PDB file of C-alpha atoms and ligand atoms in Angstrom:
ATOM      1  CA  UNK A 130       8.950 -31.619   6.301  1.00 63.00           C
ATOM      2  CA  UNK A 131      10.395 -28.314   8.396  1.00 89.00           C
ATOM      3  CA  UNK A 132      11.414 -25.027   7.699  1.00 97.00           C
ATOM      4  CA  UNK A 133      12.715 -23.423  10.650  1.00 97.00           C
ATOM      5  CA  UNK A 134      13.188 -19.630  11.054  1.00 98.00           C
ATOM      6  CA  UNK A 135      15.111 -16.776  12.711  1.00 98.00           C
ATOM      7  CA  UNK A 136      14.493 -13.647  12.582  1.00 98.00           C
ATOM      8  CA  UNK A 137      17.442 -11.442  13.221  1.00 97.00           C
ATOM      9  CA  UNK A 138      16.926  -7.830  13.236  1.00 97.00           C
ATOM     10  CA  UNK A 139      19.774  -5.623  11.472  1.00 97.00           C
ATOM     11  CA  UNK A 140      20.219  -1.898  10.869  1.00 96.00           C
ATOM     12  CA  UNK A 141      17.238   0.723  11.992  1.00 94.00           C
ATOM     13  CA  UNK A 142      14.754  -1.664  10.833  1.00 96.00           C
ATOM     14  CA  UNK A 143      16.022  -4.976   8.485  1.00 97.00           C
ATOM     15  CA  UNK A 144      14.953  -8.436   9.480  1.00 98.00           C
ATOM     16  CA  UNK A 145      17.477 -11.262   8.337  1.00 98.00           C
ATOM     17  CA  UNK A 146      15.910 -14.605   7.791  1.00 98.00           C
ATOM     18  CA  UNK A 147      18.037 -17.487   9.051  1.00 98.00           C
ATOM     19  CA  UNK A 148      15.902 -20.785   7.343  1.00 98.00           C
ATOM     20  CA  UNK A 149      16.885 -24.174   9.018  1.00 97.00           C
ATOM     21  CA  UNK A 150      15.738 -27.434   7.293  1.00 97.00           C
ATOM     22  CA  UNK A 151      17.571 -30.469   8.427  1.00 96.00           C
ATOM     23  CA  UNK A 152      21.107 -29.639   7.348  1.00 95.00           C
ATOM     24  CA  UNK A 153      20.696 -26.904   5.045  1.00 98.00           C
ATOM     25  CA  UNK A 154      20.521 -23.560   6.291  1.00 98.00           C
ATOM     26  CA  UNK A 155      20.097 -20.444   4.084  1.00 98.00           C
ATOM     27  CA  UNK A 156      20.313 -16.726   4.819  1.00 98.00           C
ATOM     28  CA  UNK A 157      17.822 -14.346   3.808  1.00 98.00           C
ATOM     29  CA  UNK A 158      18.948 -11.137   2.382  1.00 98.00           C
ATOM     30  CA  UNK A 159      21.980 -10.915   4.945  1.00 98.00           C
ATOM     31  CA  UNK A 160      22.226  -7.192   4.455  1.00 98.00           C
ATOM     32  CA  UNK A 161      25.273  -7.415   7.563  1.00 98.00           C
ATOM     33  CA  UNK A 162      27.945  -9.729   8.010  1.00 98.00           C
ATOM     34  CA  UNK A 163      29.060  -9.193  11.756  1.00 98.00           C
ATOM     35  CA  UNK A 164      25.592  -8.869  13.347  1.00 97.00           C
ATOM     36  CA  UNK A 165      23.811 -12.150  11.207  1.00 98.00           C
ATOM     37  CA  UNK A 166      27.375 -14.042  12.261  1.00 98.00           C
ATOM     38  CA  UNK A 167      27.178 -13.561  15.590  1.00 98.00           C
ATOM     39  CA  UNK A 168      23.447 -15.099  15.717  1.00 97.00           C
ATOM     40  CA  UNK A 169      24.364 -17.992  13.333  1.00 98.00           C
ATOM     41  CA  UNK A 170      27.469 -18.559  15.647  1.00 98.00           C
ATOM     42  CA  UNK A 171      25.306 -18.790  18.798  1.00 98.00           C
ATOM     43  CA  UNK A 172      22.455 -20.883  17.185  1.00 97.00           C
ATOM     44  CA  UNK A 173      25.758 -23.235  16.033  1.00 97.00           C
ATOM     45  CA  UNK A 174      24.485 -22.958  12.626  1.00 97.00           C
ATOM     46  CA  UNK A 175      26.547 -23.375   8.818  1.00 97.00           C
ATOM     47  CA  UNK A 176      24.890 -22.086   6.097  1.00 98.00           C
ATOM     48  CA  UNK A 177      25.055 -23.323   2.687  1.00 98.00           C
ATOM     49  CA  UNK A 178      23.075 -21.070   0.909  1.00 98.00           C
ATOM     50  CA  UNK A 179      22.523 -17.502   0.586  1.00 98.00           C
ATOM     51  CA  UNK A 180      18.830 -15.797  -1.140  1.00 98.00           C
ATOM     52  CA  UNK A 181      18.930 -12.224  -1.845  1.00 98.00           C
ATOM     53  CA  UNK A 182      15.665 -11.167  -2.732  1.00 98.00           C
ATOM     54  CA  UNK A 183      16.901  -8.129  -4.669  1.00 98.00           C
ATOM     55  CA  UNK A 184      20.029  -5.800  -5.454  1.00 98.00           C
ATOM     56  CA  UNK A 185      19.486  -3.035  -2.676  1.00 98.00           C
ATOM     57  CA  UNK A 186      22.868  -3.092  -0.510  1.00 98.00           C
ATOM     58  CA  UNK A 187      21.044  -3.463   2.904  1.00 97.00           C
ATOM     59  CA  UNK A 188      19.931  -7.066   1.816  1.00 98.00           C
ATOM     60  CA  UNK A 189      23.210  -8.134  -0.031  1.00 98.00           C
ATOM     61  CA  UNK A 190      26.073  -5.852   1.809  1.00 98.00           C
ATOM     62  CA  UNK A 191      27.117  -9.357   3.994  1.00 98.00           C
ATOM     63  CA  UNK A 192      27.202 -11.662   0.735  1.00 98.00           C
ATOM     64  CA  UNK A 193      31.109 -11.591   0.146  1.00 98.00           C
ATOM     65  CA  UNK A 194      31.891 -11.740   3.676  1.00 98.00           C
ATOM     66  CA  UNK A 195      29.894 -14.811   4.342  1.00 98.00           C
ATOM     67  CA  UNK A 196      31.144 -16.510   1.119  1.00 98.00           C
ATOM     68  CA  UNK A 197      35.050 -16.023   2.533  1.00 98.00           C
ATOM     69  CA  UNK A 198      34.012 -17.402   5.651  1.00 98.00           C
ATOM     70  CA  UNK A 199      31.390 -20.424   5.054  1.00 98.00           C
ATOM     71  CA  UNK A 200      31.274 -22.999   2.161  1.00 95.00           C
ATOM     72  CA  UNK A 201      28.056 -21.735   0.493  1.00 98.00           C
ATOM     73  CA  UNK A 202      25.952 -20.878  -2.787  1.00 98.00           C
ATOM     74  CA  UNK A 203      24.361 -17.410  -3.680  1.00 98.00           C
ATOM     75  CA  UNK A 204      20.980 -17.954  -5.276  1.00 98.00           C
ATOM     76  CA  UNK A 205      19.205 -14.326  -6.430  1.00 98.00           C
ATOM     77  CA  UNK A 206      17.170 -13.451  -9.627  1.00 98.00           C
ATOM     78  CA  UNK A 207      18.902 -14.099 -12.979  1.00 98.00           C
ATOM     79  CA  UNK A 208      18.097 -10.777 -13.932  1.00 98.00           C
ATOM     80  CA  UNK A 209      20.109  -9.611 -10.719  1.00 98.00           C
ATOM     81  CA  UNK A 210      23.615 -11.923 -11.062  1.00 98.00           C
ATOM     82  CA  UNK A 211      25.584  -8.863 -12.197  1.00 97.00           C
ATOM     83  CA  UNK A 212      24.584  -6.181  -9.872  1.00 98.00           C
ATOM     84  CA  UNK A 213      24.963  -8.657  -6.369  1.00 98.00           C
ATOM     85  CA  UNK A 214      28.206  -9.703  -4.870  1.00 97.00           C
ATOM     86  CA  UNK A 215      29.247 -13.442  -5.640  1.00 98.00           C
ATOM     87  CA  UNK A 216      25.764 -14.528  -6.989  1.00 98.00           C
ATOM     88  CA  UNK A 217      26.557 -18.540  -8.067  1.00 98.00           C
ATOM     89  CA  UNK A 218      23.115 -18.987  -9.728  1.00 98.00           C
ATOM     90  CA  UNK A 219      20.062 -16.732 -11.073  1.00 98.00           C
ATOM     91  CA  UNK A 220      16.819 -18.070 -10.659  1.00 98.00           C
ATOM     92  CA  UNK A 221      13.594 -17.560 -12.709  1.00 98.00           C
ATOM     93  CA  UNK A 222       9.822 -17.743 -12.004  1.00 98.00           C
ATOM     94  CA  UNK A 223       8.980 -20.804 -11.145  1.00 98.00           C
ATOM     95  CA  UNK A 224      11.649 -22.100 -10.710  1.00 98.00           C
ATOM     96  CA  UNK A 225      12.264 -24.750  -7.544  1.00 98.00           C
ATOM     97  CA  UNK A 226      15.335 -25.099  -5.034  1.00 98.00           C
ATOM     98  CA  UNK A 227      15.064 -28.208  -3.108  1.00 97.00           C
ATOM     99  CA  UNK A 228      16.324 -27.220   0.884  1.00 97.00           C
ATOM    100  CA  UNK A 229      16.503 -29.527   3.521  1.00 97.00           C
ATOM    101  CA  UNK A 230      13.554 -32.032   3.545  1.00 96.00           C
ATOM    102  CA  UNK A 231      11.298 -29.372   1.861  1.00 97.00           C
ATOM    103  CA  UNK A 232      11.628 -26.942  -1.512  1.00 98.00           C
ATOM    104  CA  UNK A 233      10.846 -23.186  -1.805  1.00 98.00           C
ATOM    105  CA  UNK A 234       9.053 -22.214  -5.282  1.00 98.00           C
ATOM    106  CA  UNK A 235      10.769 -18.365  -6.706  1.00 98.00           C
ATOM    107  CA  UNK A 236       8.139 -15.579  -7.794  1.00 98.00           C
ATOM    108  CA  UNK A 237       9.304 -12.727  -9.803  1.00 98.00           C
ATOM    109  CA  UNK A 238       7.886  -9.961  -8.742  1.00 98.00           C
ATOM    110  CA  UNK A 239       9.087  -6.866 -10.055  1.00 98.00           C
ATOM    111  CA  UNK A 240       8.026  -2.915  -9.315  1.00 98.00           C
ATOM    112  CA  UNK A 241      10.444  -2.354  -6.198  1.00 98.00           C
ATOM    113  CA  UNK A 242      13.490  -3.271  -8.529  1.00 98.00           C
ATOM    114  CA  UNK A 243      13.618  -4.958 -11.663  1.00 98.00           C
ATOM    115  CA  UNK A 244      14.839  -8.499 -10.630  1.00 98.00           C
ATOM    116  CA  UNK A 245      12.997  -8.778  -6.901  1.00 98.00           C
ATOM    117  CA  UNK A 246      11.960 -12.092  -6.372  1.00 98.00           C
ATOM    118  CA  UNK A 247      10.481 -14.205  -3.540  1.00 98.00           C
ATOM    119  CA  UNK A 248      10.629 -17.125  -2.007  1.00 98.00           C
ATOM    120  CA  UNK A 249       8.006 -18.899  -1.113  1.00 98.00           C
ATOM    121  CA  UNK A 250       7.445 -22.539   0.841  1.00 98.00           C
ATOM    122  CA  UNK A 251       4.383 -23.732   0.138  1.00 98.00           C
ATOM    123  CA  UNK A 252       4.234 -26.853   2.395  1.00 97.00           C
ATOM    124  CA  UNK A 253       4.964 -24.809   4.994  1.00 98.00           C
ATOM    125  CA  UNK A 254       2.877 -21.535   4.189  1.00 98.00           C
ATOM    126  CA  UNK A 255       5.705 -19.207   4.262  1.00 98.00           C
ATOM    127  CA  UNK A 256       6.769 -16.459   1.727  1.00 98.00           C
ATOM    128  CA  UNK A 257      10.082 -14.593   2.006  1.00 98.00           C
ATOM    129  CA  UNK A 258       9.222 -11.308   0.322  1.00 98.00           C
ATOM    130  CA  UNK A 259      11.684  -9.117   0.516  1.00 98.00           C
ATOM    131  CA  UNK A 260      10.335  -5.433  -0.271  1.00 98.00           C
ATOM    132  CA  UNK A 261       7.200  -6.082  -2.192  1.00 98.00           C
ATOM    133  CA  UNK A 262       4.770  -6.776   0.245  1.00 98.00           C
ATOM    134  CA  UNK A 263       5.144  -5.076   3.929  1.00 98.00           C
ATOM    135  CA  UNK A 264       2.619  -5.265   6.774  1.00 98.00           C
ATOM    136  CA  UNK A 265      -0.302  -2.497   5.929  1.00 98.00           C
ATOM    137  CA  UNK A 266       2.064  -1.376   3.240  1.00 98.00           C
ATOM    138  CA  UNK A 267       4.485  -2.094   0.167  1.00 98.00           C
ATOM    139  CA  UNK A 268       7.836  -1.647  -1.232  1.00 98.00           C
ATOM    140  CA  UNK A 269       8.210   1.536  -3.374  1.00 97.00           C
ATOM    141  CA  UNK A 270       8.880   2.006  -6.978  1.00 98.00           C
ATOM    142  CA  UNK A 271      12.692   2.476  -7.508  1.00 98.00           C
ATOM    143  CA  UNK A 272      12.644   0.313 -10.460  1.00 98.00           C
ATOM    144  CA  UNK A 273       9.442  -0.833 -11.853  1.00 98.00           C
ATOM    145  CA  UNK A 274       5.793   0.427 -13.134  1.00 97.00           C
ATOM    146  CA  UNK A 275       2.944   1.191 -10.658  1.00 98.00           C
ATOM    147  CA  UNK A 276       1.311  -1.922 -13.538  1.00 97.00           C
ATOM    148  CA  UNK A 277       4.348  -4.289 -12.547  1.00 98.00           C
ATOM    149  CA  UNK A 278       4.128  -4.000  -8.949  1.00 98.00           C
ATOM    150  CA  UNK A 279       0.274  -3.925  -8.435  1.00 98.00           C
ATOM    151  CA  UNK A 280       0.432  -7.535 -10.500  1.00 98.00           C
ATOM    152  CA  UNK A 281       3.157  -8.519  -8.733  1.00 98.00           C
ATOM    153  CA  UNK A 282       1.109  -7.689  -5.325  1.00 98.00           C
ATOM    154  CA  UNK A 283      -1.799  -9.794  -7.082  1.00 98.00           C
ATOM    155  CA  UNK A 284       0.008 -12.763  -7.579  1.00 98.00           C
ATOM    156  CA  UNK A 285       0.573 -12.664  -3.604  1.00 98.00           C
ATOM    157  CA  UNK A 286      -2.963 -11.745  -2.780  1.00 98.00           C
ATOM    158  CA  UNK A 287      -3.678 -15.353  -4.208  1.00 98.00           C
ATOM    159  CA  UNK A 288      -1.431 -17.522  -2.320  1.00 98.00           C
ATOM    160  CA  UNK A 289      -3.810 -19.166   0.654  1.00 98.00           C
ATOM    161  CA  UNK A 290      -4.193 -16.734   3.150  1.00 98.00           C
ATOM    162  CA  UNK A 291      -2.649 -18.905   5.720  1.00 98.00           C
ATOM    163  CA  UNK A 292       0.562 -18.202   4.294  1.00 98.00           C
ATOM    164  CA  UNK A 293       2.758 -16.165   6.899  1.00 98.00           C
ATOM    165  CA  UNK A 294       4.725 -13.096   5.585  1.00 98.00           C
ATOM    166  CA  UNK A 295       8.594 -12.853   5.835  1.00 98.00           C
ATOM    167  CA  UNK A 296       9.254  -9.064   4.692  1.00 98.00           C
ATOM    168  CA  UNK A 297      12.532  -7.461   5.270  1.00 97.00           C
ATOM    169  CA  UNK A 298      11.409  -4.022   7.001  1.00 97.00           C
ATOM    170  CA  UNK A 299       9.480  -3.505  10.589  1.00 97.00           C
ATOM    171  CA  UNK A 300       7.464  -0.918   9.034  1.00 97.00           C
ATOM    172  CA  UNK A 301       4.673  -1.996  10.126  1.00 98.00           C
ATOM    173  CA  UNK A 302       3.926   0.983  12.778  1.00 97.00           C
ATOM    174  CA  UNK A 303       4.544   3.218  10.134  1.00 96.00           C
ATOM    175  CA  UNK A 304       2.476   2.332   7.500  1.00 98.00           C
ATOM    176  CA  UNK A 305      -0.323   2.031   9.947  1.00 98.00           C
ATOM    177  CA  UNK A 306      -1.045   5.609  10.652  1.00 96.00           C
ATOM    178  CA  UNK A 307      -1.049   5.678   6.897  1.00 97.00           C
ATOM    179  CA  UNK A 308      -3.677   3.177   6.529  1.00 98.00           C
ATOM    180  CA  UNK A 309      -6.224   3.930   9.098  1.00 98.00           C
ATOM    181  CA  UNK A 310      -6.197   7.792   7.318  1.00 97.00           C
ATOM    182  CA  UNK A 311      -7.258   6.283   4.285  1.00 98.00           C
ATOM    183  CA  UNK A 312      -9.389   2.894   5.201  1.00 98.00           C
ATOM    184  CA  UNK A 313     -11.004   4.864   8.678  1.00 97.00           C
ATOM    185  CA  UNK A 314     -13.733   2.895   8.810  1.00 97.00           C
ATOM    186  CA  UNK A 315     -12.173  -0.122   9.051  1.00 98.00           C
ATOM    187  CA  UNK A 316     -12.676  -2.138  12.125  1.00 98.00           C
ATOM    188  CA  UNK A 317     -10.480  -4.967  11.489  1.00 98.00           C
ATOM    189  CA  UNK A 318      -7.841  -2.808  10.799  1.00 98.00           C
ATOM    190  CA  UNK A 319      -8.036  -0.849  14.091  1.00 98.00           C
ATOM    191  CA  UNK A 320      -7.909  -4.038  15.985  1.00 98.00           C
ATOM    192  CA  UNK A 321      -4.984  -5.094  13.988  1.00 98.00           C
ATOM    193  CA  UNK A 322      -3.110  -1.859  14.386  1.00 98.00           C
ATOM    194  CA  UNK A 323      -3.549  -1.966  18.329  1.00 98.00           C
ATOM    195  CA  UNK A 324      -2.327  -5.599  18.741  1.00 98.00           C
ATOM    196  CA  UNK A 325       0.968  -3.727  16.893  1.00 98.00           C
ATOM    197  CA  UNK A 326       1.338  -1.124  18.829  1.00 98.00           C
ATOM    198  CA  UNK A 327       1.219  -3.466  22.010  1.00 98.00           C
ATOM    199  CA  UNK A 328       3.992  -5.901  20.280  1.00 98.00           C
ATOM    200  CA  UNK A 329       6.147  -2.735  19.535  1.00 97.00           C
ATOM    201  CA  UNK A 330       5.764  -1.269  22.951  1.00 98.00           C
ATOM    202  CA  UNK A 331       7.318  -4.509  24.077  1.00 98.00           C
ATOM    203  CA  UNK A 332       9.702  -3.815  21.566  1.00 96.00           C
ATOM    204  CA  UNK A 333       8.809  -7.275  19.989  1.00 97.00           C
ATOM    205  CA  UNK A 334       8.708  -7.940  16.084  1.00 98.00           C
ATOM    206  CA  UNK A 335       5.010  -7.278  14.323  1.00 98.00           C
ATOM    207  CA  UNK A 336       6.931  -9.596  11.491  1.00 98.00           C
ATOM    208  CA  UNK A 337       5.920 -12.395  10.087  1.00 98.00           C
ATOM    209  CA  UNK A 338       2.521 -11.278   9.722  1.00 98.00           C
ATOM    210  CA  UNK A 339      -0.326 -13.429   7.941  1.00 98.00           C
ATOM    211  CA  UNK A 340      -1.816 -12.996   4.503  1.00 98.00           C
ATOM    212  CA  UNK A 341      -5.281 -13.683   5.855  1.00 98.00           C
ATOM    213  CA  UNK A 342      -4.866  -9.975   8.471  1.00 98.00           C
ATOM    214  CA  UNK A 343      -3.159  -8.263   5.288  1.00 98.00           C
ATOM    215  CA  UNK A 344      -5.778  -9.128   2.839  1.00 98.00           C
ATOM    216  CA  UNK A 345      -8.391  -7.444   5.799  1.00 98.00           C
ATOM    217  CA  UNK A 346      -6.196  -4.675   6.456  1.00 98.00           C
ATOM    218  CA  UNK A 347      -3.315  -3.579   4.032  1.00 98.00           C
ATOM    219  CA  UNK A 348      -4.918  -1.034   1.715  1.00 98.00           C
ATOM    220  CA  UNK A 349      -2.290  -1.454  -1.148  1.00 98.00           C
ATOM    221  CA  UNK A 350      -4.630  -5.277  -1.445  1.00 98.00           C
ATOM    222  CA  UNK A 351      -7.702  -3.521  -0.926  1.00 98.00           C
ATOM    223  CA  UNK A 352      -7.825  -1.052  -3.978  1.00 97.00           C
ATOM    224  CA  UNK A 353     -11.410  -2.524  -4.598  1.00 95.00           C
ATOM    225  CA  UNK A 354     -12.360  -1.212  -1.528  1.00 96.00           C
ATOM    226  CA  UNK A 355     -15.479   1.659  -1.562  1.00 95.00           C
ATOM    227  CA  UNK A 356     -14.166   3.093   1.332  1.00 96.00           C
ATOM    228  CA  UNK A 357     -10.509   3.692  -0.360  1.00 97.00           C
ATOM    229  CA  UNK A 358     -11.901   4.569  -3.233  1.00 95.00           C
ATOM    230  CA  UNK A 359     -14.751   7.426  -2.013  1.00 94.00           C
ATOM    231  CA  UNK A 360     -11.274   8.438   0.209  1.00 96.00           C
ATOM    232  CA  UNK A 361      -9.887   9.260  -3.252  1.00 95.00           C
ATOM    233  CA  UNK A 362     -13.314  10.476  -4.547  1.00 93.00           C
ATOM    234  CA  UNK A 363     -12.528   8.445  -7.219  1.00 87.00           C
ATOM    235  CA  UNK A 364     -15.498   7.281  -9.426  1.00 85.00           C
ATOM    236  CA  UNK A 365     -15.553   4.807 -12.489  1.00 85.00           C
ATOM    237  CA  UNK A 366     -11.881   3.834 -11.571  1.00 89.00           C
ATOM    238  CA  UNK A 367      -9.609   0.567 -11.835  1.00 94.00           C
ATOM    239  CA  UNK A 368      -7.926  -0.805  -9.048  1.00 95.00           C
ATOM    240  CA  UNK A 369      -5.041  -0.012 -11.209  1.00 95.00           C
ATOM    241  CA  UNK A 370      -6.040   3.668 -10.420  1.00 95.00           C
ATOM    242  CA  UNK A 371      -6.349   3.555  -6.697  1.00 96.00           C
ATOM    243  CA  UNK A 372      -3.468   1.719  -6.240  1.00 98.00           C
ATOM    244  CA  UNK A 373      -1.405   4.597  -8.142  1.00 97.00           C
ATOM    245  CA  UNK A 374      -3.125   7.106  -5.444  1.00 97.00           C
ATOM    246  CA  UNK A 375      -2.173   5.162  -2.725  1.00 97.00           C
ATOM    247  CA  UNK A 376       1.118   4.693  -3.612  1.00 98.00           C
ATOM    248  CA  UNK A 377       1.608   8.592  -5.163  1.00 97.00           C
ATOM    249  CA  UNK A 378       0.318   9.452  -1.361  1.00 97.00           C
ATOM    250  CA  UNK A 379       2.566   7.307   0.608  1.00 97.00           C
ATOM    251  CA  UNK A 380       5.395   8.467  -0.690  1.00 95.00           C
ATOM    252  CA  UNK A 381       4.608  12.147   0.324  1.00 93.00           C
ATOM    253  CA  UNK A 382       2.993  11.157   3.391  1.00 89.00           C
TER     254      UNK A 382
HETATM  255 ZN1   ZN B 416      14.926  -2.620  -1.327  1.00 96.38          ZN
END
């Protein structure tokens, strides 16, 4: 088994995920046709399959383009087919898509949008997951419940913490002054947030980033937390409740 990947960054702050497993090659969430094309041209790629992870134009704007120019299949959420270009087949929980010599397994995971879903490899420890889950932070609620996207962050928190996070935004600088206001006294996370700020100086990617360091350090997966939760001054509460404060204060922060 292999599951190659390239990251290709788009836009302000998009990563496109070209997969590679013997001849199939998919695009994640190609939010750009010109840009991605120009990478898949030098890596002397085809693809054959396209996986949006949701309907927001910056990860489907490239869809048609690529579909006129390559021989390929559009997989995204069923729920999705009629608001992304050229979807060819909607996918539900569970459900598995056989690629290359290995197989990705799809999680809905609603609360960003409606029909997000990710993709996730389990052979090779890899999730693809779109806007859900970011580095110290998560995707916000355009769509969903603060209930649908805290279980939907839940059902991540389980995979094996080995597994290495694909998400489509390098936001991870960002969300880290965010996180060290409201987890200060954590250590890990201080360490983690300086080997960041030494990849972005070097202008290099903070992305994929490992389940195990997010489960330490993200404080949208640490609403049980005592720390987060005397930040909050919150007593008697449900992680349900500290994950609405967290997410109420990033979005003003
Ligand atoms: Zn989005």
């Amino acid at each position: 088994m292999s599951l190659n990947v390239h990251s290709i960054p788009i836009f302000n702050d998009n990563y496109v995920f070209i997969l590679q497993s013997e001849k199939d090659v998919a695009l994640v969430d190609p939010g750009d046709f010109l840009s991605v094309n120009r990478a898949i041209i030098q890596l002397s790629l085809k693809p054959n399959f396209i996986f949006n992870t949701h309907h927001h134009w910056d990860h489907t704007d490239g869809n048609l383009s690529f579909k006129n120019a390559y021989d390929l299949k559009i997989y995204s959420s069923k729920y999705d087919m009629v608001r992304i270009p050229g979807v060819d087949i909607g996918l539900v929980d569970g459900q598995k898509i056989y690629f290359g010599d290995t197989f990705c397994e799809i999680l809905f995971l609603p609360g960003h949008t409606l029909g997000h879903i990710a993709f996730y490899f389990p052979q090779e420890s890899c999730l693809f997951s779109g806007d859900t889950l970011f580095s110290l932070g998560c995707g916000r609620l355009f769509e969903g419940t603060y209930i649908q996207m805290y279980q939907s962050l839940k059902r991540i928190q389980k995979l094996p913490p080995k597994t290495q996070i694909y998400c489509t935004h390098e936001y991870t600088q960002r969300n880290a002054a965010f996180a060290c206001d409201v987890d200060s006294k954590n250590l890990q996370l201080k360490e983690y947030v300086s080997k960041v700020e030494n990849l972005r100086k070097m202008d290099k990617p903070t992305i994929p980033t490992l389940l195990q360091t997010e489960l330490e350090c993200n404080p949208f997966l640490r609403c049980h937390s005592k720390d987060i939760q005397d930040y909050f001054q919150l007593t008697d509460c449900s992680e349900m409740d500290v994950f609405k404060q967290l997410r109420d204060l990033r979005n003003q922060y």
